[in-house]
mmCIF file of C-alpha atoms and ligand atoms in Angstrom:
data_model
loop_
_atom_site.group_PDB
_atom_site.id
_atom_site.type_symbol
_atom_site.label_atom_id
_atom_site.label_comp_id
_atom_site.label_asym_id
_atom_site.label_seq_id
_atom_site.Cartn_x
_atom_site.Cartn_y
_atom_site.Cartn_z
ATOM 1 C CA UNK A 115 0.000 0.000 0.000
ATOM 2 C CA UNK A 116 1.420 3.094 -0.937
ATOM 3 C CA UNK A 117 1.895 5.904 2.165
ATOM 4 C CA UNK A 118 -0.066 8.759 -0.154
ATOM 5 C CA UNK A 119 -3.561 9.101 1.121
ATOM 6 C CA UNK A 120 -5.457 8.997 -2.289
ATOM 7 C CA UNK A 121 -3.960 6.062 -2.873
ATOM 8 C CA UNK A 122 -4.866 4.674 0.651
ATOM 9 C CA UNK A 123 -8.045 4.675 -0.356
ATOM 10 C CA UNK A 124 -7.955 4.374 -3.972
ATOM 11 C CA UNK A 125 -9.924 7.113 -5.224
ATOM 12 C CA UNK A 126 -8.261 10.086 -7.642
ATOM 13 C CA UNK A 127 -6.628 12.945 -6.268
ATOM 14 C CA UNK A 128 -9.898 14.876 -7.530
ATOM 15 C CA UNK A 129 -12.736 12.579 -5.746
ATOM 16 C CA UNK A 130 -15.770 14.018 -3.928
ATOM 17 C CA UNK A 131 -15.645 14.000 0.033
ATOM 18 C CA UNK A 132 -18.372 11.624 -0.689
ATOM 19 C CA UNK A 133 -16.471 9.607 -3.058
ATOM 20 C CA UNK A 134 -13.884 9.553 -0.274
ATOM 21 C CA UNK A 135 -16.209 8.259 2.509
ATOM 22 C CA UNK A 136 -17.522 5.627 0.400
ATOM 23 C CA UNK A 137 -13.878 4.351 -0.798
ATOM 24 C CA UNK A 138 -13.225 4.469 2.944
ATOM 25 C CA UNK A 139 -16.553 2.735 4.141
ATOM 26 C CA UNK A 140 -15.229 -0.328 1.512
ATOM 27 C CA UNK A 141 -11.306 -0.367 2.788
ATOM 28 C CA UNK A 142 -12.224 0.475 6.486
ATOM 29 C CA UNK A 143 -14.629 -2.895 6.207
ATOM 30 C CA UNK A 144 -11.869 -4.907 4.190
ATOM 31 C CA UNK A 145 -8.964 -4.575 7.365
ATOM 32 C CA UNK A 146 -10.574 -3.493 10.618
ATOM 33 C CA UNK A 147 -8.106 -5.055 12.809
ATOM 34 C CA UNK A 148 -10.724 -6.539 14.981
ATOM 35 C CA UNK A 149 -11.682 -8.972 11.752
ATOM 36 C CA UNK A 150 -9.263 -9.177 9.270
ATOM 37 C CA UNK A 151 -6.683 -11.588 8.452
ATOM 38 C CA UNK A 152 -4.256 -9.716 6.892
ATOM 39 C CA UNK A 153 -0.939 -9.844 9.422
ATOM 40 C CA UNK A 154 -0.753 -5.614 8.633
ATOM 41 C CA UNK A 155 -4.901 -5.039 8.848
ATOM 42 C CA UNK A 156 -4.149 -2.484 12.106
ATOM 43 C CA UNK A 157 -1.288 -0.655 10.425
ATOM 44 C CA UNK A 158 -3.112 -0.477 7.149
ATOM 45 C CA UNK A 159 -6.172 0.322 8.887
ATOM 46 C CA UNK A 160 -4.993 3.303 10.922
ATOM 47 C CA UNK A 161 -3.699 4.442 7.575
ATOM 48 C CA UNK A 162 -7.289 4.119 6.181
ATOM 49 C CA UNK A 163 -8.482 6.054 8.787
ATOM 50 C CA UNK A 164 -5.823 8.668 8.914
ATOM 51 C CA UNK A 165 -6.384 9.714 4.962
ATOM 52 C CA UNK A 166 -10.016 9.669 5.631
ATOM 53 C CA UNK A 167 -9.600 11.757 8.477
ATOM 54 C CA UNK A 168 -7.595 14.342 6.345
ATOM 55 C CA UNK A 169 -9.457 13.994 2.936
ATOM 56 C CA UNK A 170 -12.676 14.685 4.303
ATOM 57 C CA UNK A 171 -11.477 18.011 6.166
ATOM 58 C CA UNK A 172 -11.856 20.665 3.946
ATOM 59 C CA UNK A 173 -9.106 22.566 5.678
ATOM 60 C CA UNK A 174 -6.896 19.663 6.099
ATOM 61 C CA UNK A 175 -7.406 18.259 2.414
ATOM 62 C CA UNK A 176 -6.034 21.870 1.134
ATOM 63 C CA UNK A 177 -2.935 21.508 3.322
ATOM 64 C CA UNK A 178 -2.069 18.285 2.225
ATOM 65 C CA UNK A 179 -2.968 19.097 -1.444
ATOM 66 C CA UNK A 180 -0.780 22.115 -1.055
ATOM 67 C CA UNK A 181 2.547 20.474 1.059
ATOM 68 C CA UNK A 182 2.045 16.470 -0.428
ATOM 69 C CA UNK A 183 2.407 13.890 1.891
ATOM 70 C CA UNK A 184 5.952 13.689 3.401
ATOM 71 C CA UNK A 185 5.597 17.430 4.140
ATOM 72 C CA UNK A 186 2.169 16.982 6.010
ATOM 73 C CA UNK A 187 2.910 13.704 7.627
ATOM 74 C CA UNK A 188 6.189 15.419 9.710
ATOM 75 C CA UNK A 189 4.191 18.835 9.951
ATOM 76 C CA UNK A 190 1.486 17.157 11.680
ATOM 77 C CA UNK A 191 3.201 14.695 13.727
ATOM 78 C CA UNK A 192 4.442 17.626 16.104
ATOM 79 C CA UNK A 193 0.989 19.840 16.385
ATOM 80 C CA UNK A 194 1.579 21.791 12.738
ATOM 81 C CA UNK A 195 -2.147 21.630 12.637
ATOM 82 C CA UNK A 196 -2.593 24.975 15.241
ATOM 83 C CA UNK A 197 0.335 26.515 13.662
ATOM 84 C CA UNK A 198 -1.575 26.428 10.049
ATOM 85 C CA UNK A 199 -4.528 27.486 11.387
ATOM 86 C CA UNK A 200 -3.384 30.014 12.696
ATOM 87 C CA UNK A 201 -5.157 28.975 16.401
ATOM 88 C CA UNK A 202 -2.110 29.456 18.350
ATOM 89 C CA UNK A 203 1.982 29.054 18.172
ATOM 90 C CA UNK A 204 2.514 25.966 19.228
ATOM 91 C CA UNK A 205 6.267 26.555 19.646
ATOM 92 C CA UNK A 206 5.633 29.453 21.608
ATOM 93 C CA UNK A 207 9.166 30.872 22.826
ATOM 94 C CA UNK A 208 10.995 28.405 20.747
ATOM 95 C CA UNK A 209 12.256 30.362 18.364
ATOM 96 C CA UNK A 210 9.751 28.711 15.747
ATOM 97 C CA UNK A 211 10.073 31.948 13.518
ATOM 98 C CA UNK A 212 12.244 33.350 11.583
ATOM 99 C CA UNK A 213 14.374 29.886 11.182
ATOM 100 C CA UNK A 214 13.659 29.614 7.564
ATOM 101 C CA UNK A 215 13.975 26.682 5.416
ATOM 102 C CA UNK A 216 10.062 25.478 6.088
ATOM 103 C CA UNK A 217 8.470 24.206 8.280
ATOM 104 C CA UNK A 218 10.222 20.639 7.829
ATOM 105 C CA UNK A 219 12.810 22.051 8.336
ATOM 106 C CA UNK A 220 12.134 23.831 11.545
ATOM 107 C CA UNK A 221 10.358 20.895 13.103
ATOM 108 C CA UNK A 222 13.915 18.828 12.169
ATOM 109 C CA UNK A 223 15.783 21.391 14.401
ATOM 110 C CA UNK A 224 13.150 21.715 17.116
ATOM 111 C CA UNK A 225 12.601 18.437 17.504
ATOM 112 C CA UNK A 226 15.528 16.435 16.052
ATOM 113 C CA UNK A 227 13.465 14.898 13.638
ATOM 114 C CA UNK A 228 11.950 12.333 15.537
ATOM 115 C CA UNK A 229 14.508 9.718 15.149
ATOM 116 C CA UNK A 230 14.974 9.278 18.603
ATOM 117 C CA UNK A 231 18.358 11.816 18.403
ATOM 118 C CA UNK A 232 17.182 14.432 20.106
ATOM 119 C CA UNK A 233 14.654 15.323 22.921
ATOM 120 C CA UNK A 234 12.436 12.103 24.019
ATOM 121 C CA UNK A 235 9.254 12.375 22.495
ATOM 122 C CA UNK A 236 6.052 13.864 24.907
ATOM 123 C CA UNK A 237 4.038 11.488 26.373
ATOM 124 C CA UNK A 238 0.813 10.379 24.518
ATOM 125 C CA UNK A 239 -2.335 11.582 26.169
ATOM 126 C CA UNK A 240 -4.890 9.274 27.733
ATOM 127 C CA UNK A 241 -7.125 6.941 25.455
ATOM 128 C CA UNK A 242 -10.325 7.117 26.677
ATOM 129 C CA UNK A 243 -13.590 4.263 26.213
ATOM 130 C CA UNK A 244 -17.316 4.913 25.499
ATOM 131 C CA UNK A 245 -19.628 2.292 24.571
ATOM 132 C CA UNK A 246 -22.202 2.209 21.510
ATOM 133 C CA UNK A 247 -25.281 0.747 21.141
ATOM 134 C CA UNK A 248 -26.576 -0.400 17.819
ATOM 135 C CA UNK A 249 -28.828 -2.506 16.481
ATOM 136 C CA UNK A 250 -28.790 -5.712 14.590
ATOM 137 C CA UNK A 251 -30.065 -4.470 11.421
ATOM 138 C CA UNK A 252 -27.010 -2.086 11.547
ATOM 139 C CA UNK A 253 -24.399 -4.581 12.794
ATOM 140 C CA UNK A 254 -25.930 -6.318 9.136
ATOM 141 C CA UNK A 255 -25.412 -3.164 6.955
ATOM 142 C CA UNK A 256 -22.562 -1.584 8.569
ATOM 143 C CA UNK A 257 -23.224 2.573 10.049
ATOM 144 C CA UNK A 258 -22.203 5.380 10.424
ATOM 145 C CA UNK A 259 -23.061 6.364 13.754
ATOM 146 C CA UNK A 260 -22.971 9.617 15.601
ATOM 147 C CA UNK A 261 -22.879 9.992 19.209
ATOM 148 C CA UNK A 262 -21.613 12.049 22.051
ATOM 149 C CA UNK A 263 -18.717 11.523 24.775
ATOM 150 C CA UNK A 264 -17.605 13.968 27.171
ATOM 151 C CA UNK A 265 -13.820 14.308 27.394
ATOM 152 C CA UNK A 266 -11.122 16.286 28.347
ATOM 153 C CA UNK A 267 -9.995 18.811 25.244
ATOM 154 C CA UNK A 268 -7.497 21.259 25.245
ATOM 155 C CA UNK A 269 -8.449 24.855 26.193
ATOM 156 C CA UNK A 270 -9.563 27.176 23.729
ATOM 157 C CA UNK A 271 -9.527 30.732 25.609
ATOM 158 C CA UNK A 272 -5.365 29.646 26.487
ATOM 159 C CA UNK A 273 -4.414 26.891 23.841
ATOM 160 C CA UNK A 274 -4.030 24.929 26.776
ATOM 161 C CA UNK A 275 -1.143 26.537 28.550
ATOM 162 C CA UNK A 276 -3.254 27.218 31.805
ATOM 163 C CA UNK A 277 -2.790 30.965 31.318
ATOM 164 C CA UNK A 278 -3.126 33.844 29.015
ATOM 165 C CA UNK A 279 -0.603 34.682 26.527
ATOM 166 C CA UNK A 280 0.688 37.807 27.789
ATOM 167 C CA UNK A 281 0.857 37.041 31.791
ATOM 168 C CA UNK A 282 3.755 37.729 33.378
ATOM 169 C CA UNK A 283 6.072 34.526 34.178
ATOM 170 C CA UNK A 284 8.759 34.215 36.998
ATOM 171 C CA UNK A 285 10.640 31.547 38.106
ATOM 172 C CA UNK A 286 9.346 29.315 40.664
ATOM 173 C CA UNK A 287 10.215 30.250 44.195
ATOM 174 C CA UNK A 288 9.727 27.118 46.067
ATOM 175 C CA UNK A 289 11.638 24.507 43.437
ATOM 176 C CA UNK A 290 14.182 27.151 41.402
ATOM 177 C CA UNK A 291 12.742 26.318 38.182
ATOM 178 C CA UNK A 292 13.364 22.639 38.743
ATOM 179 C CA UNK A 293 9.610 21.677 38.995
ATOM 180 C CA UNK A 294 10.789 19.266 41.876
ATOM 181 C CA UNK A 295 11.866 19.669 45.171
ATOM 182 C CA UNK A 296 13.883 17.105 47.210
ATOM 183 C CA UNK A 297 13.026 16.935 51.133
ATOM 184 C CA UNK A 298 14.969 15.228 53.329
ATOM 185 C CA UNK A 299 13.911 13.409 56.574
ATOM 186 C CA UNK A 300 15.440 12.287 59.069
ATOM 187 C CA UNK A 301 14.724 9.191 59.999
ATOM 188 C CA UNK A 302 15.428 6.365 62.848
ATOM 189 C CA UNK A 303 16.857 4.551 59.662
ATOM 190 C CA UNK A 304 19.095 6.987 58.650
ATOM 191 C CA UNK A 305 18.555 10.464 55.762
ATOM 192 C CA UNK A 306 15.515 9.331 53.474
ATOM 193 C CA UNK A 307 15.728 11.489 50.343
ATOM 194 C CA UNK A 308 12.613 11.971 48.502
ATOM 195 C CA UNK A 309 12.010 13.955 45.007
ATOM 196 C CA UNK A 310 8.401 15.017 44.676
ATOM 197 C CA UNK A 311 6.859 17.341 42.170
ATOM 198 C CA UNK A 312 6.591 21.519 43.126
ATOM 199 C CA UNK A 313 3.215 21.638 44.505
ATOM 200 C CA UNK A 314 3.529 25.386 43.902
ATOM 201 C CA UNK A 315 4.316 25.357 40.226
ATOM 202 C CA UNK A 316 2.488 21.778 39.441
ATOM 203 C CA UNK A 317 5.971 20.841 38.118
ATOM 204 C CA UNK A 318 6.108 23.695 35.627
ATOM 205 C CA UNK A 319 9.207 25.728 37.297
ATOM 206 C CA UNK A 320 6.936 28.680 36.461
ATOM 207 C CA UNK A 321 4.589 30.425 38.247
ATOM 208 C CA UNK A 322 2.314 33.228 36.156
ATOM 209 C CA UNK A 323 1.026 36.115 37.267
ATOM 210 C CA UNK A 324 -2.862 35.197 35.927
ATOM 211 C CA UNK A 325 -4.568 31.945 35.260
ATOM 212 C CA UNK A 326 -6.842 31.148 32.397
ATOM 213 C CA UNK A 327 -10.412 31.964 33.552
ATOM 214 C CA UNK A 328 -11.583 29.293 31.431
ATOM 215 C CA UNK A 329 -10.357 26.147 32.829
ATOM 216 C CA UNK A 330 -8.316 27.474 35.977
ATOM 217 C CA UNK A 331 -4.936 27.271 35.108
ATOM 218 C CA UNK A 332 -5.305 22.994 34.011
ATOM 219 C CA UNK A 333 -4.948 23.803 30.045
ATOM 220 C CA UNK A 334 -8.165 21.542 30.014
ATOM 221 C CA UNK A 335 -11.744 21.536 29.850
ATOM 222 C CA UNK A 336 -14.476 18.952 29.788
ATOM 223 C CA UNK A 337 -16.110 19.007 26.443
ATOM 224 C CA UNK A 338 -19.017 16.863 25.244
ATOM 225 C CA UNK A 339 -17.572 16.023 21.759
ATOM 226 C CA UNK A 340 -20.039 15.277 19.084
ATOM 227 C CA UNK A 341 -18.522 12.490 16.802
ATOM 228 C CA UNK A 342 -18.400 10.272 13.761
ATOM 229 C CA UNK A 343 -17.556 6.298 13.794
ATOM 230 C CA UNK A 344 -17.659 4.221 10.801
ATOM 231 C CA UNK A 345 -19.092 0.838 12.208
ATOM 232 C CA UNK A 346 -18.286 -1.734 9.474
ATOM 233 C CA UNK A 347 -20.815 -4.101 9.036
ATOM 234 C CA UNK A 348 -20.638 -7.784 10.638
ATOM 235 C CA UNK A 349 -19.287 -6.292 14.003
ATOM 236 C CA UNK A 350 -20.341 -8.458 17.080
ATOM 237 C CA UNK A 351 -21.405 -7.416 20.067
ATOM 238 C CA UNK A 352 -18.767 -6.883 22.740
ATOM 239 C CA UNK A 353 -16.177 -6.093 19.464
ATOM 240 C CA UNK A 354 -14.047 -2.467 19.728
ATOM 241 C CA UNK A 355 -13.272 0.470 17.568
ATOM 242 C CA UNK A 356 -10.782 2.355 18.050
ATOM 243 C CA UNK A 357 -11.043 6.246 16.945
ATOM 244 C CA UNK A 358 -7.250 7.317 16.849
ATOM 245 C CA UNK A 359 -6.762 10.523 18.170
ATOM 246 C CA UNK A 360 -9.828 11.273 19.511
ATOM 247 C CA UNK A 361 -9.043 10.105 23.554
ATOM 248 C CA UNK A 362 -7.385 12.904 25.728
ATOM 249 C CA UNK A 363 -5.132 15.461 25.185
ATOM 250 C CA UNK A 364 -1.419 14.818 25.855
ATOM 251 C CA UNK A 365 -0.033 16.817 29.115
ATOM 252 C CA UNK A 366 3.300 17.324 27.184
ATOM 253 C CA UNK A 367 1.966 18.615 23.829
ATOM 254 C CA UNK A 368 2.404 15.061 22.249
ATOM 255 C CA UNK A 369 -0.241 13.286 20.403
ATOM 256 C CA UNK A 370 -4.034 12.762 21.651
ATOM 257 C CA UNK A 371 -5.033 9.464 23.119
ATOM 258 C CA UNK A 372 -7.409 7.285 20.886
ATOM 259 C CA UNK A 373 -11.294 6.620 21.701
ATOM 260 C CA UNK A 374 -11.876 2.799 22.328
ATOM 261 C CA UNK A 375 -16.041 2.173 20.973
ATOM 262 C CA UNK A 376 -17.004 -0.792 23.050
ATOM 263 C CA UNK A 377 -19.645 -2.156 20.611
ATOM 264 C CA UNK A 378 -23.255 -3.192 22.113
ATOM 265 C CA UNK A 379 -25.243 -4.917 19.830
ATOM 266 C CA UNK A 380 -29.169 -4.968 21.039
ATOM 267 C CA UNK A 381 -30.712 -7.934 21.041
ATOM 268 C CA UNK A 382 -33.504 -8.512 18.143
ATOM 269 C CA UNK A 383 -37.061 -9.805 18.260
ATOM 270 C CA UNK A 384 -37.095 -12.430 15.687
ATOM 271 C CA UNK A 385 -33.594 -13.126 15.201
ATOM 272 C CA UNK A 386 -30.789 -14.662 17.654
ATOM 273 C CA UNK A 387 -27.061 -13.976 16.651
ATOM 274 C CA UNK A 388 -24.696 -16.993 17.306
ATOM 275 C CA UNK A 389 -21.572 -15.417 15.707
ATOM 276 C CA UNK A 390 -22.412 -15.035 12.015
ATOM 277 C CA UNK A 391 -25.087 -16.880 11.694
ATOM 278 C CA UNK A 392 -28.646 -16.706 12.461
ATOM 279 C CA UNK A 393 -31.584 -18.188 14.052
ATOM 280 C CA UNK A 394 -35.252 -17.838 13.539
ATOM 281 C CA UNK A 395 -38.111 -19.400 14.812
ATOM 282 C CA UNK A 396 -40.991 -20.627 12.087
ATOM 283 C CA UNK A 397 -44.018 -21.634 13.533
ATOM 284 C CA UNK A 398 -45.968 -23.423 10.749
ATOM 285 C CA UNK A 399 -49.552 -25.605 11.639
ATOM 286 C CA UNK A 400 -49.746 -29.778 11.210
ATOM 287 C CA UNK A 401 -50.883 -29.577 7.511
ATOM 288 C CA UNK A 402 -47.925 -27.362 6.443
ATOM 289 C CA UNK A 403 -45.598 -30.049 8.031
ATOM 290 C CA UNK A 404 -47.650 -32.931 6.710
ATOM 291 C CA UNK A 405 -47.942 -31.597 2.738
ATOM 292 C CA UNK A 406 -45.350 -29.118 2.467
ATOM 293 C CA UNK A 407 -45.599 -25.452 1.638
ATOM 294 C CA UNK A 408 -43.945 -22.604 -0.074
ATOM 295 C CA UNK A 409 -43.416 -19.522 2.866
ATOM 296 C CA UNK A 410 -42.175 -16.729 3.428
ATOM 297 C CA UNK A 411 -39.294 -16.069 6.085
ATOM 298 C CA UNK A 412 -38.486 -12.583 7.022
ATOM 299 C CA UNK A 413 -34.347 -12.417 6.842
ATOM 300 C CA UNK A 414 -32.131 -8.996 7.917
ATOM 301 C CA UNK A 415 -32.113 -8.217 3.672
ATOM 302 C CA UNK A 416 -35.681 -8.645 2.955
ATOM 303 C CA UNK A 417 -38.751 -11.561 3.103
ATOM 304 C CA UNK A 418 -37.059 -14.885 1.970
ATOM 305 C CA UNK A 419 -38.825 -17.697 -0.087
ATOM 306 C CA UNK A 420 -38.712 -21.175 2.379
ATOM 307 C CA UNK A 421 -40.088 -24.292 1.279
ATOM 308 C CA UNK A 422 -41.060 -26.462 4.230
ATOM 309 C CA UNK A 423 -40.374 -30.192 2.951
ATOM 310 C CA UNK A 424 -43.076 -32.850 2.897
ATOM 311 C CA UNK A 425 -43.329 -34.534 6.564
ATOM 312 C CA UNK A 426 -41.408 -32.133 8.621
ATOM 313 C CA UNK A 427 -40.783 -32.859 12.022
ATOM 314 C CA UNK A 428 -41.704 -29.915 15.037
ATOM 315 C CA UNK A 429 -37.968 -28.183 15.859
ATOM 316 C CA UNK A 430 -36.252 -29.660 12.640
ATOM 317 C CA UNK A 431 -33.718 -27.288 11.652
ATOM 318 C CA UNK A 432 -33.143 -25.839 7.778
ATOM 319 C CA UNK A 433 -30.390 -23.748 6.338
ATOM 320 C CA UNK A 434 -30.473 -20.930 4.746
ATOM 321 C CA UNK A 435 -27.017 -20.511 2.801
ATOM 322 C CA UNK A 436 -25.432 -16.982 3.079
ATOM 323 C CA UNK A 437 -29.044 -15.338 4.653
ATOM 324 C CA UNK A 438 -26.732 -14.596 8.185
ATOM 325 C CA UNK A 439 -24.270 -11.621 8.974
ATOM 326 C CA UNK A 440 -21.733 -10.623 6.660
ATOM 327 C CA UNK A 441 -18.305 -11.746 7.862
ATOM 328 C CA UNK A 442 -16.965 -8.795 8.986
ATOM 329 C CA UNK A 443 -13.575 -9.958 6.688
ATOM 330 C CA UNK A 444 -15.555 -9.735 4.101
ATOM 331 C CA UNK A 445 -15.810 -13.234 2.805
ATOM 332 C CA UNK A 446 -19.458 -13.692 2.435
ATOM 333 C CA UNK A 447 -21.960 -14.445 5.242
ATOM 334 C CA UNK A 448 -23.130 -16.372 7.503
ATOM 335 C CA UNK A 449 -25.899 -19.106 7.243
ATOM 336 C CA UNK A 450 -29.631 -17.876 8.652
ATOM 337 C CA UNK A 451 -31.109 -21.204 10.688
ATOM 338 C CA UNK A 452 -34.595 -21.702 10.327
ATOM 339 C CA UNK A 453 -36.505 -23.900 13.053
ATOM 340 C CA UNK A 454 -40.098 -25.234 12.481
ATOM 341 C CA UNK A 455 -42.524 -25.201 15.143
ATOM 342 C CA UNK A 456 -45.348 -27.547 14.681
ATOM 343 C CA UNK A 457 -48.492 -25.562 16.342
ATOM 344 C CA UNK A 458 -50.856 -27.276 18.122
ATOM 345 C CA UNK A 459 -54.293 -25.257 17.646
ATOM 346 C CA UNK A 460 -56.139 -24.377 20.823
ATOM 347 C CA UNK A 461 -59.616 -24.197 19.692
ATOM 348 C CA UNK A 462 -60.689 -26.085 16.744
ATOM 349 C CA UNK A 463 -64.206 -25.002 14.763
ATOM 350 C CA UNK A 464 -66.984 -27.619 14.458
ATOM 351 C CA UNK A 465 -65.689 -28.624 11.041
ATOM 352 C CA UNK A 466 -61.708 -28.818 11.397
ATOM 353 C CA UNK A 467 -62.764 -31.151 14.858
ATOM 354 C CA UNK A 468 -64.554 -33.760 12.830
ATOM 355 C CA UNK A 469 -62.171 -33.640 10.180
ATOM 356 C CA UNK A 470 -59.331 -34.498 12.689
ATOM 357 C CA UNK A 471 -61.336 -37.230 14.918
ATOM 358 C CA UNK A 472 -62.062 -38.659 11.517
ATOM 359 C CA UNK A 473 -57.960 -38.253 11.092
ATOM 360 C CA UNK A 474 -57.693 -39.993 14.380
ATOM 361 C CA UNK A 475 -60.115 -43.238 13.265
ATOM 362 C CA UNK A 476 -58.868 -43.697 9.960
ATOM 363 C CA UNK A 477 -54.976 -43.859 11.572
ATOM 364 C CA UNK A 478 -56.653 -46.732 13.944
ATOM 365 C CA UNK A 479 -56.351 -44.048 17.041
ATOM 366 C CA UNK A 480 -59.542 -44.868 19.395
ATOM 367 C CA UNK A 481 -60.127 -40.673 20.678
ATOM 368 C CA UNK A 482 -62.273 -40.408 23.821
ATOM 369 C CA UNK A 483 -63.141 -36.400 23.373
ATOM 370 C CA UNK A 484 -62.732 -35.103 27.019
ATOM 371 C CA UNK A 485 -60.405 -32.881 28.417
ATOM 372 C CA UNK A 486 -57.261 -34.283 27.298
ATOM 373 C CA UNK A 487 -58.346 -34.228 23.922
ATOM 374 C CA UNK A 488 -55.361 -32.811 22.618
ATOM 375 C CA UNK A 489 -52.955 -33.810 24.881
ATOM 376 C CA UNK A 490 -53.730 -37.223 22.843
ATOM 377 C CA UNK A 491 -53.609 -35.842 19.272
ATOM 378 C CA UNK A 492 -50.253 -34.308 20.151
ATOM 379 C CA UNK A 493 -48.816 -37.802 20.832
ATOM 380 C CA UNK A 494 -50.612 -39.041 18.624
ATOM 381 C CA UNK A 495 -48.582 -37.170 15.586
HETATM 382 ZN ZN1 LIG B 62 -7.440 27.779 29.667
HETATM 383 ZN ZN1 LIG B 63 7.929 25.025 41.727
#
């Protein structure tokens, strides 16, 4: 698979967003790690996800159109995207400006490249786990489901820096700028040295004159976030998606956390799931089983045509080939089970009772018509 997003997902560099969510809907079904075979299905799948993420942002799709992919990919990686926009400098005090070269170039210097030379790389910020309920008819088609989690985002009013721009900063008093302070007890044991972070400065080494109104000095708020997951079709209940990027905010400026969708699928009235395949219950009367018949049988795509054999048996079991689930791998489906119910009428008219006590006779069957009437024609067939 080649790294360039349009090729990711196969479409031309000129395809509609909704061109791009379809290609997506197809690839994101063909390798969802949860399901797929393929020894690379995560890695290619986080790549699927990644170029639809980007393709289907207007503002993102122009940046990538305008710097190609290797440009993007390192610009991104170290939080170009609030840089771009404009939102904030996200190398504020850094010296980001006036390095020339581009912006490659700049996040080579800051940052050493990534390679592991130079600084270690910030900490990734907390995934966080919702869960999703869906029903079966939509674990069958695959959907795309919104829905809401509340989560930790990064600031707006202070671009999460816990203050505003311009307040006044002085070194920490209590630690010296260290951001830790080292107490020393003594102890019946002997010295016990112990480094703990500056309460005073939260670990910073910098104290500001004003905290952010907005989220009181944490860089955070709680946000309920209105999403988008693309559920691919076959998923089982208790299954997980994982939204990369979308968990919490890293402390150290590093890369979000990723959103883990703990699937619920919702039990359904007619069918029962057992993996891929299906069940459903037929109930069909005594002549039905005795001659035969052509019926219908309701299946997750649509009314099926089932023809119910000559002498069927109550609880025999038929197949339907290929009427269950999709496999989520996308190798067909699974089988829909269809299970026959002989019903035993309750009340009988005048007519259908002397037809079947003259069933009875003719089959040798001596019927005494009292209570347990039918208790005896039940045994009977
Ligand atoms: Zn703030
Ligand atoms: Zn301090």
């Amino acid at each position: 698979m080649s790294e360039d997003f349009y090729d990711v997902l196969g479409v031309s560099s000129d395809a509609s967003t909704e061109e791009i969510k379809q290609a997506y809907r197809e690839k994101a079904t063909e390798y969802h790690p949860d399901v797929s075979d393929d020894p690379n299905a995560e890695e290619k799948f986080k790549k699927i996800q990644k170029a639809k993420q980007v393709l289907t942002d207007e503002e993102k799709r122009q940046a990538y159109d305008r710097m190609g992919h290797d440009r993007y990919e390192q610009a991104e990686k170290h939080g170009f995207d609030a840089g771009e926009s404009g939102a904030g400098d996200p190398f504020g005090g850094m010296g980001g400006g006036g390095m020339g070269g581009g912006l490659g170039d700049i996040f080579e210097q800051v940052f050493g490249g990534g390679g592991g030379r130079g600084r270690r790389r910030p900490r990734k910020g907390r995934d966080l786990r919702t869960e999703l309920e869906i029903d079966l008819e939509e674990a069958y088609e695959g959907v795309e489901k919104q829905f809401s989690v509340e989560r930790p985002e990064e600031c707006d009013n202070c671009g999460g820096a816990g203050h505003p721009p311009d307040a006044d900063a002085r070194t920490c008093p209590e630690c010296q700028g260290r951001g830790q302070v080292t107490q020393v007890q003594q102890t019946p044991l002997g010295r016990v040295q112990q480094t703990t972070p500056c309460r005073r400065c939260e670990g910073e080494g910098t104290l500001y004159s004003e905290r952010c109104s907005e989220c009181r000095g944490e860089g955070y708020v709680r946000n309920e976030a209105t999403l988008t997951v693309e559920v691919p079709a076959g998923i089982q209940d208790g299954q997980t998606l994982r939204m990369e990027g979308e968990g919490a905010p890293s402390p150290e400026g590093g890369r979000h956390g990723d959103l883990l969708i703990d699937i619920a699928v919702r039990e359904h009235e007619e069918f029962e799931r057992e993996g891929d395949d299906l069940r459903y219950r037929l109930p069909i009367s005594f002549p039905q089983a005795t001659f035969g018949d052509t019926v219908e049988v309701p299946t997750l795509d649509g009314a099926a045509e089932f023809e119910i054999p000559k002498g069927t048996q109550s609880g025999e079991t038929f197949r339907l080939e290929g009427k269950g689930m999709p496999r989520l791998r996308g190798r067909g489906s699974g089988d829909l089970y269809v299970q026959v119910q002989v019903v035993t009428p309750e009340s009988l008219n005048e007519e259908q009772r002397e037809a079947l006590e003259a069933f009875a006779e003719a089959g040798g069957d001596e019927i005494e018509v009292t209570e347990g009437f039918f208790e005896k024609i039940k045994r009977a067939f």
